[in-house]
Amino acid sequence: MKDCLLGKTLGELKQICAELSLKSFVATQLAQWMYSKRVRSFDEMTNISKASREALSEKYDLGVREYGAIAVSQDGTKKYLFEVSCPTAAGIETSAVEAVMIPDAERRTLCVSSQAGCKMGCRFCMTGRQGFHGNLSVSDILNQFISIDESAELTNTVFMGMGEPLDNYPAVSRVIEVLTADWGFGWSPKRITLSTIGVLPKLKDFLETQRCHLAVSLHNPFADERKSIMPVQKAFAISEVVRLIRQYDFSGQRRVSFEYTMFAGFNDDFSHADALIRLLRGLECRVNLIRFHKIPDFPYDCSPESRMIAFRDRLNDNGILCTIRSSRGEDILAACGMLAGRHSQQ
Ligand code: SF4
């Protein structure tokens, strides 16, 4: 299998050009075609000579792959399905992953996947139900940005699709490098949010080295209750995650938010709101309350609207900024893992 160019840094592209006896400026042209213009084939790189393109394509694959299926919601949300081949202990596994493009006024946000399936086993999540089918490569992740119809219009991204991004951090941090580098997409880190359930050692790396926003899936402030739906709590307690986050500055451009999916009768009474207030007091942050879309074999429904509003108001009245997140793409099963899950059952 040929190595992919998508995901290489400018330095690596220069090295490749040197090995192929191509002029160094070809590396800069390559980076521009791949990351600024986001072309899908060598043929489109018209200012690179045909001979140079042939030398490159003989040894390297560009790494751009067309999406397989697409579902479009009435609200404009679009869900793309990609086929990926990931190395696993059992050999190469082919799986389906998804990326969701969410339009909102002038914004076009892409929710990207970082793994095929997931090993974290959160009980309320369809991706978790599928088990783990491998890490996506850097080019698999970047391809989600490049091959969708709205590639040129994208304004923001969230690592909130399938998988736990900090469990595939080497690839994810390289993608962030490509997105933010001058020779890459040239995006400000403010346009990027990484969402995690709190994998502590990698979270520390992320907080030390990146300037992107952070979203933490919290869902319950009580350790025993959180553990019952999120096994990660056994290894990395949410209290420790918040303790780590408190060591970093979120008063400037970088923001931290906490995702809190509302399950009726499980995490939605005032004892939970008050524990959340105690946990987050003094931290510059926002809590997003999320409506839950019921999945099979999970005992809880979404909390009623009145409960969500009361919960939100309790937090806001006690100094914790809290909003109820609007649901997008419900008619196309936009909840995490739904499209890929359905696809694999066909
Ligand atoms: Fe994995 Fe995220 Fe689903 Fe948990 S919620 S199983 S971390 S994809």
Short mmCIF file of C-alpha atoms and ligand atoms in Angstrom, two decimals:
data_model
loop_
_atom_site.label_atom_id
_atom_site.label_comp_id
_atom_site.label_asym_id
_atom_site.label_seq_id
_atom_site.Cartn_x
_atom_site.Cartn_y
_atom_site.Cartn_z
CA MET A 1 0.00 0.00 0.00
CA LYS A 2 1.34 3.46 -0.92
CA ASP A 3 2.01 6.03 1.80
CA CYS A 4 -0.45 9.00 1.80
CA LEU A 5 0.66 12.59 1.31
CA LEU A 6 -2.41 13.98 3.08
CA GLY A 7 -1.30 14.75 6.63
CA LYS A 8 2.39 15.31 5.87
CA THR A 9 3.95 18.48 7.26
CA LEU A 10 5.73 20.94 4.98
CA GLY A 11 9.06 19.63 6.32
CA GLU A 12 8.09 16.05 5.44
CA LEU A 13 6.91 17.12 1.97
CA LYS A 14 10.29 18.80 1.41
CA GLN A 15 12.05 15.59 2.38
CA ILE A 16 9.86 13.59 -0.02
CA CYS A 17 10.62 16.03 -2.83
CA ALA A 18 14.35 15.78 -2.10
CA GLU A 19 14.17 11.96 -2.22
CA LEU A 20 12.42 12.16 -5.60
CA SER A 21 14.94 14.77 -6.85
CA LEU A 22 12.19 17.38 -7.17
CA LYS A 23 12.77 21.06 -6.44
CA SER A 24 12.04 22.12 -2.85
CA PHE A 25 9.36 24.64 -3.95
CA VAL A 26 7.26 21.71 -5.21
CA ALA A 27 6.70 20.83 -1.52
CA THR A 28 5.19 24.28 -0.90
CA GLN A 29 3.00 23.91 -4.00
CA LEU A 30 1.87 20.48 -2.82
CA ALA A 31 0.92 21.83 0.61
CA GLN A 32 -1.06 24.65 -1.03
CA TRP A 33 -2.95 22.29 -3.32
CA MET A 34 -3.73 19.81 -0.55
CA TYR A 35 -4.53 22.13 2.36
CA SER A 36 -5.49 25.57 0.98
CA LYS A 37 -7.19 24.54 -2.25
CA ARG A 38 -8.13 21.04 -1.03
CA VAL A 39 -7.96 19.37 -4.42
CA ARG A 40 -8.88 15.72 -4.78
CA SER A 41 -6.31 14.49 -7.29
CA PHE A 42 -2.75 15.08 -8.53
CA ASP A 43 -4.20 16.07 -11.92
CA GLU A 44 -5.66 19.24 -10.45
CA MET A 45 -2.21 20.50 -9.32
CA THR A 46 -1.72 22.42 -12.52
CA ASN A 47 1.38 24.44 -11.58
CA ILE A 48 3.33 21.25 -10.79
CA SER A 49 4.89 19.70 -13.91
CA LYS A 50 3.39 16.49 -15.27
CA ALA A 51 6.71 14.69 -14.74
CA SER A 52 6.81 15.76 -11.07
CA ARG A 53 3.19 14.70 -10.55
CA GLU A 54 3.95 11.32 -12.11
CA ALA A 55 7.01 10.84 -9.88
CA LEU A 56 4.88 11.66 -6.84
CA SER A 57 1.92 9.47 -7.79
CA GLU A 58 4.19 6.52 -8.59
CA LYS A 59 5.31 6.37 -4.98
CA TYR A 60 2.55 8.15 -3.05
CA ASP A 61 -1.20 8.20 -2.79
CA LEU A 62 -2.81 11.62 -2.24
CA GLY A 63 -5.11 10.06 0.39
CA VAL A 64 -8.40 11.67 -0.69
CA ARG A 65 -11.32 9.21 -0.75
CA GLU A 66 -14.88 9.87 -1.83
CA TYR A 67 -17.61 9.55 0.75
CA GLY A 68 -19.97 6.60 0.44
CA ALA A 69 -23.45 7.58 1.62
CA ILE A 70 -24.99 10.86 2.62
CA ALA A 71 -28.12 11.82 4.57
CA VAL A 72 -29.51 15.36 4.57
CA SER A 73 -31.73 16.68 7.35
CA GLN A 74 -34.59 19.12 6.89
CA ASP A 75 -32.57 21.62 8.94
CA GLY A 76 -29.61 21.38 6.51
CA THR A 77 -27.44 19.14 8.69
CA LYS A 78 -25.61 16.63 6.48
CA LYS A 79 -24.23 13.31 7.56
CA TYR A 80 -21.49 11.73 5.46
CA LEU A 81 -20.44 8.11 5.67
CA PHE A 82 -16.88 6.99 4.87
CA GLU A 83 -15.39 3.56 4.46
CA VAL A 84 -12.04 3.20 6.24
CA SER A 85 -9.53 0.37 6.61
CA CYS A 86 -7.80 0.34 9.98
CA PRO A 87 -4.97 -1.89 11.19
CA THR A 88 -6.05 -3.87 14.28
CA ALA A 89 -4.54 -6.79 16.20
CA ALA A 90 -6.65 -9.09 13.99
CA GLY A 91 -5.39 -7.54 10.72
CA ILE A 92 -6.88 -4.82 8.52
CA GLU A 93 -10.54 -4.14 9.37
CA THR A 94 -12.89 -2.25 7.08
CA SER A 95 -15.50 -0.14 8.86
CA ALA A 96 -17.85 2.77 8.31
CA VAL A 97 -17.33 6.11 10.06
CA GLU A 98 -19.27 9.32 9.80
CA ALA A 99 -18.76 13.06 9.71
CA VAL A 100 -21.58 15.54 10.27
CA MET A 101 -21.69 19.03 8.74
CA ILE A 102 -23.86 21.40 10.78
CA PRO A 103 -24.83 24.72 9.17
CA ASP A 104 -25.75 27.58 11.50
CA ALA A 105 -26.14 31.09 10.02
CA GLU A 106 -22.68 31.86 8.60
CA ARG A 107 -21.03 28.90 10.30
CA ARG A 108 -20.32 25.50 8.81
CA THR A 109 -19.10 23.16 11.54
CA LEU A 110 -17.76 19.70 10.83
CA CYS A 111 -18.10 17.07 13.53
CA VAL A 112 -15.30 14.60 12.73
CA SER A 113 -14.63 10.99 13.74
CA SER A 114 -11.23 9.96 15.08
CA GLN A 115 -11.76 6.20 15.50
CA ALA A 116 -13.80 3.41 13.92
CA GLY A 117 -16.08 2.49 16.81
CA CYS A 118 -14.81 3.17 20.31
CA LYS A 119 -13.42 1.19 23.23
CA MET A 120 -14.76 3.46 26.00
CA GLY A 121 -18.12 1.71 26.30
CA CYS A 122 -20.35 4.60 27.39
CA ARG A 123 -23.72 2.93 27.79
CA PHE A 124 -25.82 5.69 26.22
CA CYS A 125 -23.75 5.81 22.99
CA MET A 126 -24.38 3.89 19.77
CA THR A 127 -20.70 4.11 18.80
CA GLY A 128 -19.72 2.54 22.11
CA ARG A 129 -22.11 -0.34 21.35
CA GLN A 130 -20.21 -1.13 18.14
CA GLY A 131 -16.96 -1.85 19.99
CA PHE A 132 -13.55 -0.77 18.73
CA HIS A 133 -12.51 -1.31 15.11
CA GLY A 134 -9.29 0.67 14.94
CA ASN A 135 -7.74 4.12 14.96
CA LEU A 136 -8.27 6.36 11.96
CA SER A 137 -5.08 7.51 10.25
CA VAL A 138 -4.23 11.20 9.87
CA SER A 139 -5.32 11.05 6.22
CA ASP A 140 -8.62 9.30 7.14
CA ILE A 141 -9.44 12.17 9.51
CA LEU A 142 -8.31 14.95 7.14
CA ASN A 143 -10.20 13.31 4.30
CA GLN A 144 -13.44 14.08 6.16
CA PHE A 145 -12.61 17.80 5.77
CA ILE A 146 -11.57 17.57 2.15
CA SER A 147 -14.00 15.25 0.43
CA ILE A 148 -17.31 16.63 1.72
CA ASP A 149 -19.32 18.96 -0.53
CA GLU A 150 -18.87 21.94 1.82
CA SER A 151 -15.08 21.61 2.19
CA ALA A 152 -14.40 25.16 1.00
CA GLU A 153 -17.07 26.65 3.30
CA LEU A 154 -16.04 25.03 6.59
CA THR A 155 -15.51 27.51 9.41
CA ASN A 156 -15.18 25.30 12.52
CA THR A 157 -14.63 21.75 13.61
CA VAL A 158 -15.38 19.63 16.66
CA PHE A 159 -13.71 16.30 17.41
CA MET A 160 -17.01 14.93 18.63
CA GLY A 161 -17.84 12.20 16.10
CA MET A 162 -17.10 8.52 16.53
CA GLY A 163 -14.32 7.58 18.93
CA GLU A 164 -12.44 9.20 21.79
CA PRO A 165 -9.96 11.65 20.20
CA LEU A 166 -7.51 11.43 23.11
CA ASP A 167 -7.33 7.66 22.59
CA ASN A 168 -5.93 8.35 19.10
CA TYR A 169 -4.01 11.43 20.12
CA PRO A 170 -0.90 11.11 17.90
CA ALA A 171 -3.12 11.25 14.79
CA VAL A 172 -5.47 13.89 16.22
CA SER A 173 -2.63 16.20 17.28
CA ARG A 174 -1.11 15.93 13.78
CA VAL A 175 -4.50 16.82 12.27
CA ILE A 176 -4.67 19.88 14.56
CA GLU A 177 -1.15 20.81 13.42
CA VAL A 178 -2.23 20.62 9.75
CA LEU A 179 -5.42 22.60 10.46
CA THR A 180 -3.60 25.41 12.27
CA ALA A 181 -0.26 25.67 10.40
CA ASP A 182 0.40 28.52 7.97
CA TRP A 183 1.40 25.92 5.36
CA GLY A 184 -1.78 23.95 6.23
CA PHE A 185 -5.38 25.12 6.51
CA GLY A 186 -4.24 28.24 8.37
CA TRP A 187 -7.11 28.07 10.88
CA SER A 188 -7.01 29.75 14.27
CA PRO A 189 -7.14 27.21 17.15
CA LYS A 190 -10.29 29.07 18.22
CA ARG A 191 -12.10 27.32 15.37
CA ILE A 192 -11.34 23.88 16.81
CA THR A 193 -12.92 22.07 19.78
CA LEU A 194 -11.79 18.70 21.08
CA SER A 195 -14.39 16.72 23.01
CA THR A 196 -13.28 14.06 25.49
CA ILE A 197 -14.65 11.91 28.28
CA GLY A 198 -11.45 12.75 30.20
CA VAL A 199 -8.48 10.49 29.43
CA LEU A 200 -6.20 12.14 31.98
CA PRO A 201 -2.60 11.68 30.77
CA LYS A 202 -3.41 12.66 27.19
CA LEU A 203 -5.65 15.48 28.41
CA LYS A 204 -2.62 16.93 30.20
CA ASP A 205 -0.63 16.73 26.93
CA PHE A 206 -3.47 18.43 25.07
CA LEU A 207 -3.79 21.23 27.64
CA GLU A 208 -0.03 21.79 27.67
CA THR A 209 0.52 21.87 23.92
CA GLN A 210 -2.68 22.99 22.17
CA ARG A 211 -4.67 26.23 22.21
CA CYS A 212 -7.96 24.71 20.98
CA HIS A 213 -11.19 24.72 22.96
CA LEU A 214 -12.03 21.75 25.16
CA ALA A 215 -15.40 20.05 25.76
CA VAL A 216 -15.67 17.43 28.50
CA SER A 217 -18.45 14.83 28.59
CA LEU A 218 -19.51 14.98 32.22
CA HIS A 219 -23.11 13.67 32.38
CA ASN A 220 -23.16 13.04 36.14
CA PRO A 221 -21.28 14.69 39.03
CA PHE A 222 -21.61 11.66 41.37
CA ALA A 223 -18.81 9.12 40.95
CA ASP A 224 -20.90 5.95 41.44
CA GLU A 225 -23.68 7.07 39.13
CA ARG A 226 -21.24 8.27 36.46
CA LYS A 227 -19.38 4.96 36.67
CA SER A 228 -22.61 3.09 35.96
CA ILE A 229 -22.91 4.69 32.51
CA MET A 230 -19.27 5.66 31.79
CA PRO A 231 -16.65 3.00 32.63
CA VAL A 232 -13.87 5.61 32.17
CA GLN A 233 -14.81 6.97 35.60
CA LYS A 234 -13.09 3.93 37.18
CA ALA A 235 -9.72 4.91 35.69
CA PHE A 236 -10.09 8.69 35.56
CA ALA A 237 -12.51 10.26 38.04
CA ILE A 238 -14.29 13.38 36.86
CA SER A 239 -13.14 15.17 40.04
CA GLU A 240 -9.52 14.56 38.91
CA VAL A 241 -10.31 15.72 35.39
CA VAL A 242 -11.76 18.99 36.72
CA ARG A 243 -8.81 19.35 39.13
CA LEU A 244 -6.42 19.13 36.16
CA ILE A 245 -8.44 21.60 34.08
CA ARG A 246 -8.38 24.12 36.92
CA GLN A 247 -4.60 24.35 36.52
CA TYR A 248 -4.98 26.02 33.10
CA ASP A 249 -6.21 29.43 32.08
CA PHE A 250 -9.63 29.58 30.42
CA SER A 251 -10.27 33.28 30.96
CA GLY A 252 -8.84 34.27 27.56
CA GLN A 253 -9.42 32.88 24.10
CA ARG A 254 -9.42 29.19 24.99
CA ARG A 255 -12.72 27.93 26.39
CA VAL A 256 -13.81 24.85 28.30
CA SER A 257 -17.34 23.51 28.31
CA PHE A 258 -18.97 20.52 29.96
CA GLU A 259 -21.50 18.39 28.10
CA TYR A 260 -24.36 17.11 30.22
CA THR A 261 -26.90 14.79 28.58
CA MET A 262 -30.18 14.84 30.49
CA PHE A 263 -31.54 11.40 31.48
CA ALA A 264 -34.96 11.43 33.18
CA GLY A 265 -34.75 10.25 36.78
CA PHE A 266 -31.02 9.55 36.60
CA ASN A 267 -29.06 12.82 36.59
CA ASP A 268 -31.64 15.60 36.42
CA ASP A 269 -32.68 16.56 39.95
CA PHE A 270 -31.44 19.47 42.03
CA SER A 271 -29.04 17.28 44.00
CA HIS A 272 -27.21 16.76 40.69
CA ALA A 273 -27.39 20.43 39.80
CA ASP A 274 -26.02 21.39 43.22
CA ALA A 275 -23.19 18.83 43.02
CA LEU A 276 -22.34 20.18 39.55
CA ILE A 277 -22.26 23.72 40.95
CA ARG A 278 -19.87 22.59 43.72
CA LEU A 279 -17.67 20.72 41.23
CA LEU A 280 -17.33 23.64 38.80
CA ARG A 281 -17.54 26.66 41.13
CA GLY A 282 -14.98 29.32 40.25
CA LEU A 283 -14.01 27.75 36.93
CA GLU A 284 -14.51 29.90 33.82
CA CYS A 285 -16.70 27.48 31.86
CA ARG A 286 -20.07 26.71 30.32
CA VAL A 287 -22.38 23.71 30.83
CA ASN A 288 -24.32 22.51 27.77
CA LEU A 289 -27.44 20.49 28.54
CA ILE A 290 -28.12 17.98 25.76
CA ARG A 291 -31.40 16.31 24.84
CA PHE A 292 -31.06 12.53 24.80
CA HIS A 293 -32.37 10.49 21.86
CA LYS A 294 -33.43 7.16 23.29
CA ILE A 295 -31.49 4.11 22.16
CA PRO A 296 -32.43 0.43 22.58
CA ASP A 297 -31.50 -1.38 25.80
CA PHE A 298 -30.73 1.78 27.76
CA PRO A 299 -33.15 2.35 30.63
CA TYR A 300 -33.51 6.15 30.57
CA ASP A 301 -35.50 8.57 28.45
CA CYS A 302 -34.66 12.21 27.92
CA SER A 303 -35.63 14.51 30.80
CA PRO A 304 -38.80 16.53 30.22
CA GLU A 305 -38.30 20.08 28.93
CA SER A 306 -39.54 21.61 32.21
CA ARG A 307 -36.84 19.70 34.14
CA MET A 308 -34.14 20.80 31.73
CA ILE A 309 -35.20 24.43 32.11
CA ALA A 310 -35.30 24.17 35.93
CA PHE A 311 -31.86 22.52 35.91
CA ARG A 312 -30.44 25.19 33.61
CA ASP A 313 -31.88 28.00 35.74
CA ARG A 314 -30.48 26.45 38.94
CA LEU A 315 -26.99 26.49 37.45
CA ASN A 316 -27.29 29.98 36.01
CA ASP A 317 -28.68 31.33 39.32
CA ASN A 318 -25.60 29.94 41.06
CA GLY A 319 -22.99 31.44 38.77
CA ILE A 320 -22.48 28.53 36.33
CA LEU A 321 -23.22 29.59 32.76
CA CYS A 322 -25.60 26.98 31.34
CA THR A 323 -27.52 26.60 28.09
CA ILE A 324 -29.76 23.95 26.56
CA ARG A 325 -28.18 22.86 23.27
CA SER A 326 -30.54 22.79 20.31
CA SER A 327 -30.87 19.40 18.61
CA ARG A 328 -29.79 19.20 14.99
CA GLY A 329 -30.40 16.62 12.30
CA GLU A 330 -32.84 14.52 14.33
CA ASP A 331 -34.60 13.24 11.19
CA ILE A 332 -31.33 11.73 9.89
CA LEU A 333 -30.33 10.02 13.14
CA ALA A 334 -27.61 12.58 13.80
CA ALA A 335 -26.78 11.25 17.27
CA CYS A 336 -23.27 9.86 17.46
CA GLY A 337 -22.81 6.56 15.65
CA MET A 338 -26.36 6.26 14.34
CA LEU A 339 -25.73 6.38 10.59
CA ALA A 340 -22.68 4.13 10.65
CA GLY A 341 -24.51 1.75 12.98
CA ARG A 342 -27.49 1.56 10.69
CA HIS A 343 -25.26 1.12 7.68
CA SER A 344 -23.45 -1.83 9.20
CA GLN A 345 -26.78 -3.54 9.90
CA GLN A 346 -27.86 -3.36 6.27
FE1 SF4 B 1 -16.73 6.53 22.81
FE2 SF4 B 1 -17.57 9.04 23.01
FE3 SF4 B 1 -19.32 7.07 22.58
FE4 SF4 B 1 -18.11 7.25 24.97
S1 SF4 B 1 -19.53 8.75 24.07
S2 SF4 B 1 -18.39 5.38 23.77
S3 SF4 B 1 -16.09 8.02 24.35
S4 SF4 B 1 -17.71 7.74 21.18
#
